[in-house]
Amino acid sequence: MSEFIDVVFNINNVTATIRMAVPIALAAMGGAFSERSGVVNIGLEGMMLTGAFCGVFGCQITGNPWLGVLFAIIGGGLVGAIHAVLTVGLKADHVVTGVGINILSSGTTTWLMQVIWKRKGTSDLVRGLGTWSVPGLRDVPILGTILGTHSPLVYICFLLIILGWVLMFKTPLGLRIRMTGEHPEAADTVGINVNAIRYFCVILSGSLAGLGGAYLSLAQLNWFSKDMSAGRGYMALAACIFGGWNPLKGLGASFLFSFTDAIQMRMQTSKMRIATELVQMIPYVLTILILAGAVVRSRPPQALGEHYESGHVSK
Amino acid sequence: MDLERGVSKFAYSVVAVVLALLVGAVLIWASGYDVKEAYSNLFTGAFGGVYSLATTIVMSTPLLFTGLSVAFAFQCGLFNVGAEGQLYVGALTSAVVALALGWLPPVLRVGIALLAGAGAGALLGFVPGYLKAKLGAHEVITTIMLNYVATFLTTFLVKTYFKDPGPVDQTVLLPMGSRLPELIRGTRVSLGIVLGIVAVALLNHVMRRSVLGYEIQVVGQNPHAAEYGGVNVSARTVQAMMISGAVAGLAGSVEVMGTLYRFIPYFSPGYGFTGIAVAVIAGQNLWAVIPAAILFGALQSGGQTMQLFAGIPMELMTMVQGLVILFVAAPTLGRLLFGLKMRVREGGGRK
Amino acid sequence: MYAIRMENITKRFGNVVANDNVSFAAAPGEIHCLLGENGAGKSTLMRILFGLYRQDSGSIYINDNPVTISGPRDAISLGIGMVHQHFMLAEQLTVTENIVAGCEPRKNGLLDYEKARQDILEVSERYGLRVDPDAKVEDISVGQQQRVEIIKALMRGAEVLILDEPTAVLTPPEVSELFTVMRALSESGTTIIFITHKLKETMEISHSVTVLRDGKKVGTVSTEDATPESLVEMMVGRSLPVHDDCRMPPREAIALELKDISVSGRKGSRARLDNVNLDVRFGEILGIAGVDGNGQLELEEVVCGLRRPSKGRIIMSGQDLTGLDTRRIRDKGVAYIPSDRLRRGMVGSLSLSRNSVLGMHHHSYFSQRGVLLEDIIEKHAEEIIKKYDVRAESVHQPMGSLSGGNQQKMVVGRELTRPHSVVIACQPTRGLDVGAAYYIREQILDSRNKGKAVLLISAELDEILELSDRIAIIYEGQVVDVRPTGQFTERELGLLMTGERNGV
Amino acid sequence: MTRIRKPLALLSVALVAVIVMGVASLGVAAAKPRIAIVFATGGLGDKSFNDSAYEGMKRAEKELGIEFDKVEPQAVAEYENLLMRFAQTRKYDLIISIGFDQADALQVVSERFPDQKFAIVDTAVDAPNVASYVYKEAERGFVVGAIAGLMTTRTGDPRIVSDKQIVGVIGGMDIPLIRANVAGYIAGAKYVNPNVEVKYAYVGHWADPAKCKEMANAMLDEGVDVLWLAAGRSGLGGIKAAEERNRYAIGADSDQGYLAPNNILTNGMKLVDNTVYMAVEAVLKDEFKPGINMLGINEGALGYSKNLVPDDISAEVDKLAAKVASGELKVPEDIDQVEPWLKAQGK
């Protein structure tokens, strides 16, 4: 038992949790924007993967990791745009399209790796983003360990999530987004351009997921690896739902998922020898349990997954 | 009636595949490969000769089951992304049962092992079905998570309880009497493909003719009306998910008993996910699952040859599959591109 | 000068001509009624004006200037506001959020919620439109929601306000409150276009009336020159026979009895049904009168087993049915015409024949050993189509492709052909044109005359008065009074429906 | 049922067209010796196992003048079919299977094509036309473990941060082959340094470097000085963690020193390239020998690279390696056997 306590209450778990939560939280915020506007986005996984790829590619050709990040945001956004064109413009089923996007992204990134780097698996190494140490903060005991030194994207992620929260709940645009997802006809009749809002949100969600991907490939690592998103996009969607379609709560949910993952890892290295697979299952089982509990309480945007066409107001 | 619609939808699916292959050709060309060499390999690999055809059938067999599983769930308004996990539990259960029942006559042994695999898949399908029916948890997320759980769990069970004493984590080989009979000697074409077609026929019959199928359809199309009509919505949701899970479980059983002859962790190259593509192409018509599965089996077997002899990476086929799904998902795209007249199913989002 | 002028507007939906060369004009400050039956093309015309549809031909003038309106945004900027029949409000958002969305006051780029609140309170003060700006829309009454809609239009500077059937969901006092507001607006120069099919209201509030019928304009008259009779003739173009009144005295035996039925609301809120006691005899129609949202839906669902009462008993022909599920209750002989046809009563994507057995597909007549008897089901559907005058091409046609009236006939036909002794008819004629409504009322009377017990729940007071033998009035989940129809005056009913018990 | 005839007809027309097209455009003979290789499911780009085999093929191409075709399967289910496809052409002098999980498939295919020569790396297939090359995995674990165990006492080195003497190993997946490596590693570390503590864990994924990096971080947090990454593509993440925190990492399979020149202490070498080259050479020289070839330190197939290993440690480990090579030391292959083995060695 004491070993279990050692495993769980270890300050390094918290630091690791922050590092692992960032890509999930960013994509979860993307999911929140997309779904608040009424578009289901199961394609976050593919958008994240594409972002990770574009980040490394951009960094390779420009030599500047920050330009790589820009590439990732654009790349993820482009995949988001595909999702938007299909679901909003062409009224394709949201979930089916998302699945297609994920398969397509996996194939495309690996294909392009072979075209660009002549091999699949791992790309060339590029310049990573490195880490920042916040002067002052890093010397504070405990807090310094937890927050003092991280990749710059960690701090940017926190900032973005606060900004995202402000955008969603405190600005006119945010109100329009929420209105669109709740009641597109109502939005339409007060002159809000439903399609424009949805395009914006879905593309934004792609960019955010892409940024999450860049965190994987340029902050945590400095290369692209085949299928490196490894299911984080799906976890992000779960975090988005568990977080009640709210970026801040989504961050909290991402923390929870990552924390279980951190514990899972530390459990393995501890002296407790539980079968590896059983330990590795923990985060997923926990997600199922949480979803089962959380969905009852949170209500999705009312028009989520529905198509809307101006001028076809229901009679 | 809707069958007609199903046909026009399927015809459009064929167009979508052609379109995806065209995009693929552009990609092959742009990457500096020889398009003609690539595609001639793709096609001979899929249909050129007995062995190629047999390979296509072998590769289609699990897809027939997973595709049917997902397509069936679609009819109940459910999106089963968990076929992959259900396939793993079905596969392991069948392997274990087939090994344990060595004393039974082969026919019984195989029959029971298949049923056990289906049962295990159904059990795994029960979880998301129940969570959806009783708690409203979206089945897409829960089934994705259960895929991880199922792969980890089966791996754990194999290692801990059913391991072949050799250097690899896997079960021992099934004895001859525990295997599905081979239909074409020298290939792995087994009774599985026949079972798959029977399963399609059976489920199609259930959907079109039975009270259960009718109720499942009503629940899928309009749960409020189902409630009004005295249909137990929760029970039908759970049952539909269990049937879907059972069929996906059979995909694993058939693969283990007809092709691999043992359970190996991580053996599936994503049959469950490709099954989604198969189901999307098949649309509302369960019969269409058969040609759709064969189509994807052909893409796989032809894709291998393309990789073997033309050096084109397999990812091309992954991309083509993704494109097919996207093209099929957006029928209006076809209208834009070809002026194809077809009725679009109203209301996309399933909740 | 006209505030608004629409000339020669034509609009087609497929083969249906919704507006056929319609012209229409309203002067500034005028309250102009747009009168016609359901399906006459009133809403279509106004949706064109508001930019939700584009006319196929014809032109629109605002203050005599030709304009092109290609979306609500254009309409709003031209000073046109519309309050839709189905409110365009997001239930999860607050009143303020709903009102300001699309024209938000800003401060430093952020939404200035405080200013928004103040603006709303100001408008609400000026016109007497009381609302709570911080309440969530799902928590306020229908009447309040309508005020929110009106404020929404006014805050956008509407000089022309379109009200689409605004009184359908209001209580009589709420209606007169609305009329007060409308007069105030009219005096301050706002043009109001009032869509309705109710003559009484037209006579009471409007300055002039334009009548539409079958998508065509019948004429425009000044209200002063019109009489209800002249308007009816313009509206209907024919007169409907009065239902044969061959009322037979109801039998003594009680068919359906509710004892102390309660349904609790969501946590913390008041009960949806509170100790309801009702009984319906064979050969009798008991009408439930009340303003929408006072527990009618709960009542319907409880009786039919779609919802469990938190307390009380349901007894049918002496049998206690409390707690049974829908299938069991309906198999005891309940024909159920649900209030929400599209949501409850049918599956639009399935064929007519499949829909014709919904809820009785498990009867041994239609299925055996789990297999549907296709031929018998098809024959059954054909019989309903023939007997109930459903206009359909074939039994294989998806039910969603029928018009609303035909769908309802199909539902009514299905329910009345099943073996039953009790009919639960909920809003049976909602949204139907006069002809279809007449036909369905006939069927309900016919059932009663055959000795069935009918529980009729309707928000249309006229319908209740026309059909019921006795009337029970429901208000906030309680039955406030039950009497034979003749013993109520319309005024009494109106007051009771709004909870004014003491006024009687 | 008549309703589905149309698409079926469409499909069959397509089929016929396709077959005709395909048959017309196949078949060119090659003059050079031709080899086929089926990689393990991890695929190329793992910078270790598959890549190493690929290097061997490229060397053979250059030095022995062969041509080769390669294929990267995505799952176990594909192996048999791919081998069959290669074998059917009857134009390959040798078909090489890389990876332990190809055994079943190769068993079947080799029986069906008795005249075709096959080779399999990493496991044994008992057939008259298959040459099997199997590694004594624990041996390399043992040498790098010994290096780690000795290195952890060098507290003067800035990369040795704790005096707790902890070393670690992260495996890709919890499978027998990796477990043998881990067992050897523990045995090696404790053999040279009884005070050492060995931590081990598995990523559960061959291709999630980000996750492996976090696992490595978790280990480094606990004071691990030297960390071996036997985790395929995932392992690269672990090496990065060690580099960022300036600790020692040990690479796997091939020399990964270039990835982190200041931090890759050594590599647990598995010279798959040599093995593949050897197999090809044997066929060309007509010396193809079916049966099992056990490869270990003695055969030069396993070993370690010098990289940053101090000379004195290197000398000591060389002596140990010689003992292993000569068979004097038999390294345990199972984690549970390590403790009894150590006791038996008097440690």
mmCIF file of N, CA, C and O in Angstrom, chain C residues 244-275:
data_model
loop_
_atom_site.group_PDB
_atom_site.id
_atom_site.type_symbol
_atom_site.label_atom_id
_atom_site.label_comp_id
_atom_site.label_asym_id
_atom_site.label_seq_id
_atom_site.Cartn_x
_atom_site.Cartn_y
_atom_site.Cartn_z
ATOM 1 N N ASP C 244 -72.484 16.637 -37.500
ATOM 2 C CA ASP C 244 -73.763 16.085 -37.028
ATOM 3 C C ASP C 244 -73.706 15.930 -35.533
ATOM 4 O O ASP C 244 -72.814 15.276 -35.017
ATOM 5 N N ASP C 245 -74.636 16.520 -34.881
ATOM 6 C CA ASP C 245 -74.587 16.339 -33.435
ATOM 7 C C ASP C 245 -75.617 15.315 -33.025
ATOM 8 O O ASP C 245 -76.782 15.619 -32.805
ATOM 9 N N CYS C 246 -75.179 14.056 -32.995
ATOM 10 C CA CYS C 246 -76.101 13.027 -32.560
ATOM 11 C C CYS C 246 -75.606 12.482 -31.241
ATOM 12 O O CYS C 246 -75.323 11.309 -31.097
ATOM 13 N N ARG C 247 -75.351 13.413 -30.357
ATOM 14 C CA ARG C 247 -74.863 13.035 -29.046
ATOM 15 C C ARG C 247 -75.769 12.015 -28.380
ATOM 16 O O ARG C 247 -76.977 12.204 -28.312
ATOM 17 N N MET C 248 -75.167 10.968 -27.872
ATOM 18 C CA MET C 248 -75.943 10.034 -27.080
ATOM 19 C C MET C 248 -75.490 10.196 -25.651
ATOM 20 O O MET C 248 -74.331 10.538 -25.417
ATOM 21 N N PRO C 249 -76.405 9.975 -24.742
ATOM 22 C CA PRO C 249 -75.961 10.108 -23.348
ATOM 23 C C PRO C 249 -74.866 9.089 -23.064
ATOM 24 O O PRO C 249 -74.975 7.930 -23.463
ATOM 25 N N PRO C 250 -73.801 9.521 -22.424
ATOM 26 C CA PRO C 250 -72.732 8.582 -22.095
ATOM 27 C C PRO C 250 -73.220 7.491 -21.171
ATOM 28 O O PRO C 250 -74.164 7.676 -20.413
ATOM 29 N N ARG C 251 -72.560 6.366 -21.259
ATOM 30 C CA ARG C 251 -72.933 5.291 -20.358
ATOM 31 C C ARG C 251 -72.374 5.550 -18.971
ATOM 32 O O ARG C 251 -71.506 6.398 -18.793
ATOM 33 N N GLU C 252 -72.884 4.831 -18.035
ATOM 34 C CA GLU C 252 -72.458 5.055 -16.659
ATOM 35 C C GLU C 252 -71.034 4.559 -16.413
ATOM 36 O O GLU C 252 -70.285 5.121 -15.638
ATOM 37 N N ALA C 253 -70.716 3.462 -17.093
ATOM 38 C CA ALA C 253 -69.462 2.793 -16.761
ATOM 39 C C ALA C 253 -68.262 3.691 -17.041
ATOM 40 O O ALA C 253 -68.195 4.368 -18.067
ATOM 41 N N ILE C 254 -67.339 3.706 -16.102
ATOM 42 C CA ILE C 254 -66.139 4.521 -16.274
ATOM 43 C C ILE C 254 -65.110 3.725 -17.052
ATOM 44 O O ILE C 254 -64.787 2.591 -16.695
ATOM 45 N N ALA C 255 -64.623 4.329 -18.116
ATOM 46 C CA ALA C 255 -63.640 3.627 -18.947
ATOM 47 C C ALA C 255 -62.238 3.839 -18.423
ATOM 48 O O ALA C 255 -61.435 2.910 -18.316
ATOM 49 N N LEU C 256 -61.940 5.080 -18.107
ATOM 50 C CA LEU C 256 -60.579 5.416 -17.718
ATOM 51 C C LEU C 256 -60.630 6.331 -16.515
ATOM 52 O O LEU C 256 -61.414 7.291 -16.479
ATOM 53 N N GLU C 257 -59.831 6.007 -15.535
ATOM 54 C CA GLU C 257 -59.864 6.825 -14.330
ATOM 55 C C GLU C 257 -58.446 7.113 -13.859
ATOM 56 O O GLU C 257 -57.618 6.213 -13.777
ATOM 57 N N LEU C 258 -58.181 8.382 -13.589
ATOM 58 C CA LEU C 258 -56.896 8.756 -12.997
ATOM 59 C C LEU C 258 -57.148 9.146 -11.553
ATOM 60 O O LEU C 258 -58.042 9.940 -11.264
ATOM 61 N N LYS C 259 -56.353 8.563 -10.665
ATOM 62 C CA LYS C 259 -56.553 8.861 -9.252
ATOM 63 C C LYS C 259 -55.284 9.463 -8.676
ATOM 64 O O LYS C 259 -54.248 8.791 -8.622
ATOM 65 N N ASP C 260 -55.364 10.698 -8.262
ATOM 66 C CA ASP C 260 -54.248 11.366 -7.567
ATOM 67 C C ASP C 260 -52.925 11.256 -8.321
ATOM 68 O O ASP C 260 -51.878 10.998 -7.725
ATOM 69 N N ILE C 261 -52.984 11.407 -9.622
ATOM 70 C CA ILE C 261 -51.755 11.262 -10.413
ATOM 71 C C ILE C 261 -50.863 12.488 -10.245
ATOM 72 O O ILE C 261 -51.303 13.627 -10.425
ATOM 73 N N SER C 262 -49.615 12.231 -9.907
ATOM 74 C CA SER C 262 -48.624 13.315 -9.846
ATOM 75 C C SER C 262 -47.396 12.910 -10.647
ATOM 76 O O SER C 262 -47.054 11.741 -10.724
ATOM 77 N N VAL C 263 -46.789 13.919 -11.250
ATOM 78 C CA VAL C 263 -45.507 13.713 -11.924
ATOM 79 C C VAL C 263 -44.575 14.776 -11.403
ATOM 80 O O VAL C 263 -44.877 15.975 -11.489
ATOM 81 N N SER C 264 -43.474 14.352 -10.820
ATOM 82 C CA SER C 264 -42.570 15.364 -10.270
ATOM 83 C C SER C 264 -41.720 15.958 -11.385
ATOM 84 O O SER C 264 -41.433 15.304 -12.376
ATOM 85 N N GLY C 265 -41.345 17.210 -11.191
ATOM 86 C CA GLY C 265 -40.537 17.903 -12.190
ATOM 87 C C GLY C 265 -39.082 17.614 -11.985
ATOM 88 O O GLY C 265 -38.713 16.736 -11.199
ATOM 89 N N ARG C 266 -38.266 18.332 -12.753
ATOM 90 C CA ARG C 266 -36.833 18.186 -12.548
ATOM 91 C C ARG C 266 -36.489 18.646 -11.139
ATOM 92 O O ARG C 266 -37.222 19.414 -10.525
ATOM 93 N N LYS C 267 -35.379 18.202 -10.658
ATOM 94 C CA LYS C 267 -34.994 18.465 -9.269
ATOM 95 C C LYS C 267 -35.286 19.917 -8.868
ATOM 96 O O LYS C 267 -34.867 20.845 -9.534
ATOM 97 N N GLY C 268 -36.020 20.083 -7.816
ATOM 98 C CA GLY C 268 -36.222 21.432 -7.295
ATOM 99 C C GLY C 268 -37.397 22.176 -7.894
ATOM 100 O O GLY C 268 -37.993 23.020 -7.246
ATOM 101 N N SER C 269 -37.754 21.856 -9.150
ATOM 102 C CA SER C 269 -38.848 22.618 -9.733
ATOM 103 C C SER C 269 -40.186 22.002 -9.311
ATOM 104 O O SER C 269 -40.249 20.887 -8.816
ATOM 105 N N ARG C 270 -41.248 22.735 -9.574
ATOM 106 C CA ARG C 270 -42.554 22.265 -9.115
ATOM 107 C C ARG C 270 -43.007 21.032 -9.893
ATOM 108 O O ARG C 270 -42.492 20.747 -10.974
ATOM 109 N N ALA C 271 -43.990 20.345 -9.332
ATOM 110 C CA ALA C 271 -44.491 19.127 -9.967
ATOM 111 C C ALA C 271 -45.094 19.449 -11.320
ATOM 112 O O ALA C 271 -45.690 20.511 -11.513
ATOM 113 N N ARG C 272 -44.913 18.522 -12.287
ATOM 114 C CA ARG C 272 -45.487 18.720 -13.605
ATOM 115 C C ARG C 272 -46.982 18.383 -13.599
ATOM 116 O O ARG C 272 -47.763 18.948 -14.338
ATOM 117 N N LEU C 273 -47.340 17.390 -12.817
ATOM 118 C CA LEU C 273 -48.748 17.084 -12.592
ATOM 119 C C LEU C 273 -48.927 16.935 -11.091
ATOM 120 O O LEU C 273 -48.095 16.341 -10.424
ATOM 121 N N ASP C 274 -50.023 17.478 -10.605
ATOM 122 C CA ASP C 274 -50.184 17.537 -9.163
ATOM 123 C C ASP C 274 -51.569 17.008 -8.782
ATOM 124 O O ASP C 274 -52.570 17.695 -8.986
ATOM 125 N N ASN C 275 -51.601 15.774 -8.296
ATOM 126 C CA ASN C 275 -52.856 15.196 -7.822
ATOM 127 C C ASN C 275 -54.009 15.323 -8.801
ATOM 128 O O ASN C 275 -55.058 15.858 -8.466
#
